[in-house]
mmCIF file of C-alpha atoms in Angstrom:
data_model
loop_
_atom_site.group_PDB
_atom_site.id
_atom_site.type_symbol
_atom_site.label_atom_id
_atom_site.label_comp_id
_atom_site.label_asym_id
_atom_site.label_seq_id
_atom_site.Cartn_x
_atom_site.Cartn_y
_atom_site.Cartn_z
ATOM 1 C CA MET P 1 -8.886 1.729 -9.827
ATOM 2 C CA PRO P 2 -7.510 3.152 -6.566
ATOM 3 C CA ARG P 3 -3.798 2.630 -6.028
ATOM 4 C CA LEU P 4 -3.914 3.199 -2.276
ATOM 5 C CA GLU P 5 -6.277 1.752 0.275
ATOM 6 C CA VAL P 6 -7.134 2.603 3.870
ATOM 7 C CA GLY P 7 -4.256 0.488 5.171
ATOM 8 C CA ASP P 8 -1.762 2.459 3.112
ATOM 9 C CA ILE P 9 -3.114 5.768 4.392
ATOM 10 C CA VAL P 10 -2.765 4.551 7.974
ATOM 11 C CA ASP P 11 0.840 3.589 7.217
ATOM 12 C CA THR P 12 1.574 7.134 6.056
ATOM 13 C CA ASN P 13 0.138 8.523 9.288
ATOM 14 C CA TYR P 14 2.129 6.247 11.602
ATOM 15 C CA ASN P 15 5.382 6.048 9.658
ATOM 16 C CA THR P 16 6.308 9.711 9.516
ATOM 17 C CA GLY P 17 10.023 8.916 9.279
ATOM 18 C CA PRO P 18 12.243 7.597 6.465
ATOM 19 C CA TYR P 19 10.193 4.383 6.295
ATOM 20 C CA ARG P 20 7.052 6.136 5.042
ATOM 21 C CA ILE P 21 7.635 5.817 1.285
ATOM 22 C CA THR P 22 8.881 2.229 1.561
ATOM 23 C CA SER P 23 5.826 1.297 3.608
ATOM 24 C CA ILE P 24 3.455 2.840 1.070
ATOM 25 C CA GLU P 25 5.189 1.126 -1.842
ATOM 26 C CA ARG P 26 5.150 -2.265 -0.146
ATOM 27 C CA GLY P 27 1.476 -1.927 0.801
ATOM 28 C CA ALA P 28 0.453 -0.769 -2.663
ATOM 29 C CA ARG P 29 2.405 -3.507 -4.442
ATOM 30 C CA LYS P 30 1.110 -6.217 -2.107
ATOM 31 C CA ARG P 31 -2.513 -5.152 -2.533
ATOM 32 C CA GLN P 32 -2.109 -4.762 -6.301
ATOM 33 C CA ASN P 33 -0.638 -8.261 -6.545
ATOM 34 C CA GLU P 34 -3.514 -9.691 -4.511
ATOM 35 C CA PHE P 35 -6.020 -7.766 -6.661
ATOM 36 C CA ASN P 36 -4.468 -9.095 -9.879
ATOM 37 C CA SER P 37 -4.388 -12.639 -8.507
ATOM 38 C CA ARG P 38 -8.104 -12.538 -7.716
ATOM 39 C CA ARG P 39 -9.030 -11.269 -11.190
ATOM 40 C CA ALA P 40 -6.647 -13.563 -13.097
#
């Protein structure tokens, strides 16, 4: 089960400043929530 998707990788490439980690965490949590909602 991958924790990061293409969108998250793109975020890391564009957000090279202090927002990088926050952006990754938000993207990962959002996608994980959507994934769980679909399987529930």
